[in-house]
Amino acid sequence: MTEPDDDLIPSVFARECASRAVLADVTGRWGTLALAALHEGAYRFNALRRRVDGVSEKMLAQTLQALERDGLVRREVQATIPPHVEYSLTEMGERVAAKLVELIELVEGEVGRVRVAQARYDQAR
Amino acid sequence: MTEPDDDLIPSVFARECASRAVLADVTGRWGTLALAALHEGAYRFNALRRRVDGVSEKMLAQTLQALERDGLVRREVQATIPPHVEYSLTEMGERVAAKLVELIELVEGEVGRVRVAQARYDQAR
């Protein structure tokens, strides 16, 4: 691993560019869904886990940690008894999540056409 | 696996919804980069492989096959000697890729701030 050069323009097409790793966090299997869920509002860990149907406790914890490290997600421990941990988006996280939600809405809206294409593809083989 | 119910509104948050699988194809490690590259124009396989720096032949072939099956990518064999195979986006693929490119440009533009956040996070631990 070479250190990325700050003088270069970031490009996800370059293997070593830091932007590719950030894109991977954001578009990862659980990263996308966690960000999209937090776009609805702040969540406690267990509620977020129920919203992101199918994610394991371990994977969600890892995903949130990576997004917190990237400065996209804020983790706040509330001074309640017992203490609650709440996750929300930072300003930068809001902008990324908003774009992801647009992508998700596009995919959800096209899923009927995709399934037709898949059936046609499978029949031709 | 239960068959998705056509009467339900698609939601990527539901584990079994077909839209989640499509989202996974589109936001997968190589799916995102392949779609973003094809947004620049049609590519032959080897040129696309050079553009998507770091992808193996096998992974790129699998990625393109999934995207073709989803109706996002068109594969055309040109009647040249030797025959060339060219990949391009369908109309639906164009719309998905355009949204991905917006996301990529956002991430590339924020990578400086992300690296600052990462350094701060790592120092605090």
Coordinates of C-alpha atoms in Angstrom, one line a residue:
Chain A
M1 CA 0.0 0.0 0.0
T2 CA 1.4 3.3 -1.0
E3 CA 0.2 6.5 0.7
P4 CA -2.3 8.4 -1.6
D5 CA -0.8 11.5 -3.1
D6 CA -2.7 14.6 -1.9
D7 CA -1.9 16.4 -5.2
L8 CA -3.8 13.9 -7.3
I9 CA -7.5 14.3 -8.1
P10 CA -9.3 11.5 -6.2
S11 CA -10.6 8.7 -8.5
V12 CA -12.4 5.6 -7.4
F13 CA -11.0 4.0 -10.6
A14 CA -7.5 4.0 -9.1
R15 CA -6.9 1.0 -7.0
E16 CA -5.1 2.7 -4.2
C17 CA -7.2 5.9 -4.1
A18 CA -8.7 6.5 -0.6
S19 CA -12.0 7.3 -2.3
R20 CA -12.4 3.7 -3.5
A21 CA -12.3 2.5 0.1
V22 CA -14.8 5.1 1.2
L23 CA -17.1 4.1 -1.7
A24 CA -16.8 0.5 -0.5
D25 CA -17.9 1.5 3.0
V26 CA -20.8 3.5 1.6
T27 CA -22.0 0.9 -1.0
G28 CA -21.2 -2.2 1.1
R29 CA -23.9 -4.7 1.7
W30 CA -24.9 -3.3 5.0
G31 CA -23.4 0.2 4.7
T32 CA -25.9 1.2 2.1
L33 CA -28.9 0.0 4.2
A34 CA -27.6 1.4 7.5
L35 CA -27.1 4.9 5.9
A36 CA -30.5 4.7 4.2
A37 CA -32.1 3.8 7.5
L38 CA -30.4 6.6 9.4
H39 CA -31.6 9.0 6.7
E40 CA -35.1 8.4 8.3
G41 CA -33.8 9.6 11.6
A42 CA -31.6 8.6 14.6
Y43 CA -31.7 5.0 15.7
R44 CA -30.6 3.0 18.7
F45 CA -28.6 0.0 17.8
N46 CA -31.3 -2.7 18.3
A47 CA -33.9 -0.7 16.5
L48 CA -31.5 -0.1 13.6
R49 CA -30.8 -3.8 13.6
R50 CA -34.5 -4.6 13.2
R51 CA -34.8 -2.0 10.4
V52 CA -31.9 -3.5 8.5
D53 CA -33.6 -6.9 8.2
G54 CA -31.1 -9.8 8.2
V55 CA -28.0 -8.1 9.5
S56 CA -26.1 -9.8 12.3
E57 CA -25.2 -7.9 15.5
K58 CA -21.5 -8.2 14.6
M59 CA -21.8 -7.0 11.0
L60 CA -23.9 -4.0 12.0
A61 CA -21.4 -3.1 14.7
Q62 CA -18.5 -3.3 12.2
T63 CA -20.5 -1.4 9.6
L64 CA -21.4 1.4 12.0
Q65 CA -17.8 1.6 13.3
A66 CA -16.4 2.0 9.7
L67 CA -19.0 4.7 8.9
E68 CA -18.3 6.5 12.2
R69 CA -14.6 6.4 11.4
D70 CA -15.3 7.9 8.0
G71 CA -17.1 10.8 9.6
L72 CA -20.5 9.8 8.1
V73 CA -22.2 8.5 11.3
R74 CA -22.3 10.0 14.8
R75 CA -22.4 7.7 17.8
E76 CA -23.8 9.2 21.0
V77 CA -24.0 7.6 24.4
Q78 CA -27.0 9.0 26.2
A79 CA -26.6 9.6 30.0
T80 CA -29.6 7.4 30.9
I81 CA -29.8 4.4 33.2
P82 CA -29.1 2.1 31.5
P83 CA -27.1 4.2 29.0
H84 CA -28.4 4.1 25.5
V85 CA -26.3 4.4 22.4
E86 CA -27.8 6.4 19.5
Y87 CA -26.6 6.6 15.9
S88 CA -27.3 9.4 13.6
L89 CA -25.9 11.0 10.4
T90 CA -23.4 13.8 10.3
E91 CA -23.9 16.6 7.8
M92 CA -21.6 14.8 5.4
G93 CA -23.4 11.5 6.1
E94 CA -26.7 13.2 5.3
R95 CA -25.5 14.2 1.8
V96 CA -24.2 10.7 1.1
A97 CA -27.3 9.0 2.4
A98 CA -29.6 11.3 0.4
K99 CA -27.8 10.2 -2.8
L100 CA -28.1 6.5 -1.7
V101 CA -31.8 6.9 -1.1
E102 CA -32.2 8.3 -4.6
L103 CA -30.4 5.2 -5.9
I104 CA -32.5 2.9 -3.8
E105 CA -35.8 4.5 -4.9
L106 CA -34.7 4.2 -8.5
V107 CA -33.8 0.5 -8.0
E108 CA -37.1 -0.2 -6.1
G109 CA -39.0 1.5 -8.9
E110 CA -37.3 -0.6 -11.6
V111 CA -37.5 -4.0 -9.9
G112 CA -40.4 -5.1 -12.0
R113 CA -38.5 -4.4 -15.2
V114 CA -35.4 -6.0 -13.8
R115 CA -37.4 -9.2 -13.0
V116 CA -38.8 -9.3 -16.6
A117 CA -35.2 -8.9 -17.9
Q118 CA -34.0 -11.7 -15.6
A119 CA -36.7 -14.1 -16.7
R120 CA -36.0 -13.4 -20.4
Y121 CA -32.2 -13.9 -19.8
D122 CA -32.8 -17.2 -17.9
Q123 CA -35.2 -18.5 -20.6
A124 CA -32.6 -17.8 -23.4
R125 CA -30.1 -20.0 -21.7
Chain B
M1 CA -36.6 -18.4 -0.3
T2 CA -40.2 -17.4 -0.8
E3 CA -41.3 -15.9 -4.1
P4 CA -41.7 -12.1 -3.7
D5 CA -45.3 -10.9 -3.7
D6 CA -46.0 -8.7 -6.7
D7 CA -48.7 -6.8 -4.7
L8 CA -46.2 -5.5 -2.1
I9 CA -44.3 -2.3 -2.6
P10 CA -40.6 -3.2 -3.2
S11 CA -38.4 -2.3 -0.3
V12 CA -34.7 -3.0 0.0
F13 CA -35.1 -3.2 3.8
A14 CA -37.0 -6.4 3.4
R15 CA -34.6 -9.3 3.3
E16 CA -36.4 -11.3 0.6
C17 CA -37.4 -8.4 -1.6
A18 CA -36.0 -8.8 -5.2
S19 CA -34.9 -5.1 -5.0
R20 CA -32.3 -5.9 -2.4
A21 CA -30.6 -8.3 -4.7
V22 CA -30.6 -5.8 -7.5
L23 CA -29.2 -3.2 -5.2
A24 CA -26.5 -5.6 -4.3
D25 CA -25.6 -6.1 -8.0
V26 CA -25.5 -2.4 -8.5
T27 CA -23.6 -1.4 -5.4
G28 CA -21.3 -4.4 -5.4
R29 CA -17.6 -3.9 -5.2
W30 CA -17.2 -4.2 -9.0
G31 CA -20.7 -3.6 -10.1
T32 CA -20.5 0.1 -9.1
L33 CA -17.2 0.6 -11.0
A34 CA -18.3 -1.3 -14.1
L35 CA -21.5 0.7 -14.4
A36 CA -19.7 4.0 -13.8
A37 CA -17.1 3.1 -16.5
L38 CA -19.8 2.2 -19.0
H39 CA -21.4 5.5 -18.2
E40 CA -18.4 7.0 -20.1
G41 CA -19.3 4.9 -23.2
A42 CA -19.2 1.4 -24.6
Y43 CA -16.2 -0.7 -23.7
R44 CA -14.7 -4.0 -25.0
F45 CA -14.0 -6.5 -22.2
N46 CA -10.2 -5.9 -21.9
A47 CA -10.5 -2.2 -22.1
L48 CA -13.1 -2.2 -19.4
R49 CA -10.9 -4.4 -17.3
R50 CA -8.0 -1.9 -17.6
R51 CA -10.4 0.9 -16.6
V52 CA -11.7 -0.9 -13.5
D53 CA -8.2 -1.1 -12.1
G54 CA -7.7 -4.2 -9.9
V55 CA -10.6 -6.4 -11.1
S56 CA -9.8 -10.0 -12.1
E57 CA -11.0 -11.4 -15.4
K58 CA -13.3 -13.8 -13.6
M59 CA -14.8 -11.2 -11.3
L60 CA -15.4 -8.8 -14.2
A61 CA -17.1 -11.5 -16.3
Q62 CA -19.3 -12.5 -13.4
T63 CA -20.2 -8.9 -12.6
L64 CA -21.1 -8.1 -16.3
Q65 CA -23.2 -11.3 -16.5
A66 CA -25.2 -10.3 -13.4
L67 CA -25.8 -6.8 -14.8
E68 CA -26.7 -8.1 -18.2
R69 CA -29.2 -10.5 -16.6
D70 CA -30.7 -7.6 -14.6
G71 CA -31.2 -5.7 -17.9
L72 CA -28.7 -3.0 -17.1
V73 CA -25.9 -3.9 -19.4
R74 CA -26.1 -4.9 -23.1
R75 CA -23.5 -7.4 -24.5
E76 CA -23.0 -7.3 -28.2
V77 CA -20.8 -9.6 -30.3
Q78 CA -19.5 -7.6 -33.3
A79 CA -19.1 -9.5 -36.6
T80 CA -15.5 -8.7 -37.0
I81 CA -12.6 -11.2 -37.5
P82 CA -11.7 -11.9 -34.7
P83 CA -15.2 -11.2 -33.2
H84 CA -15.2 -8.5 -30.6
V85 CA -17.6 -8.3 -27.6
E86 CA -18.7 -4.9 -26.6
Y87 CA -20.5 -3.9 -23.4
S88 CA -22.8 -0.8 -23.1
L89 CA -25.6 0.4 -20.9
T90 CA -29.3 -0.1 -21.6
E91 CA -31.6 2.8 -21.1
M92 CA -32.4 1.5 -17.5
G93 CA -28.7 1.0 -16.9
E94 CA -28.0 4.6 -18.0
R95 CA -30.3 5.9 -15.3
V96 CA -28.8 3.7 -12.6
A97 CA -25.3 4.5 -13.7
A98 CA -26.0 8.2 -13.7
K99 CA -27.1 8.0 -10.1
L100 CA -24.0 6.0 -9.2
V101 CA -21.8 8.6 -10.8
E102 CA -23.4 11.3 -8.7
L103 CA -22.6 9.2 -5.6
I104 CA -19.1 8.6 -6.7
E105 CA -18.5 12.3 -7.4
L106 CA -19.8 13.2 -4.0
V107 CA -17.5 10.6 -2.3
E108 CA -14.5 11.7 -4.4
G109 CA -15.2 15.3 -3.4
E110 CA -15.4 14.5 0.3
V111 CA -12.4 12.2 0.5
G112 CA -10.2 14.9 2.1
R113 CA -12.8 15.4 4.9
V114 CA -13.2 11.7 5.3
R115 CA -9.4 11.2 5.8
V116 CA -9.4 14.0 8.4
A117 CA -12.2 12.2 10.2
Q118 CA -10.4 8.9 10.0
A119 CA -7.2 10.4 11.4
R120 CA -9.1 11.9 14.3
Y121 CA -10.9 8.7 15.0
D122 CA -7.7 6.7 15.0
Q123 CA -6.0 9.1 17.3
A124 CA -8.8 9.0 19.8
R125 CA -8.3 5.2 20.2

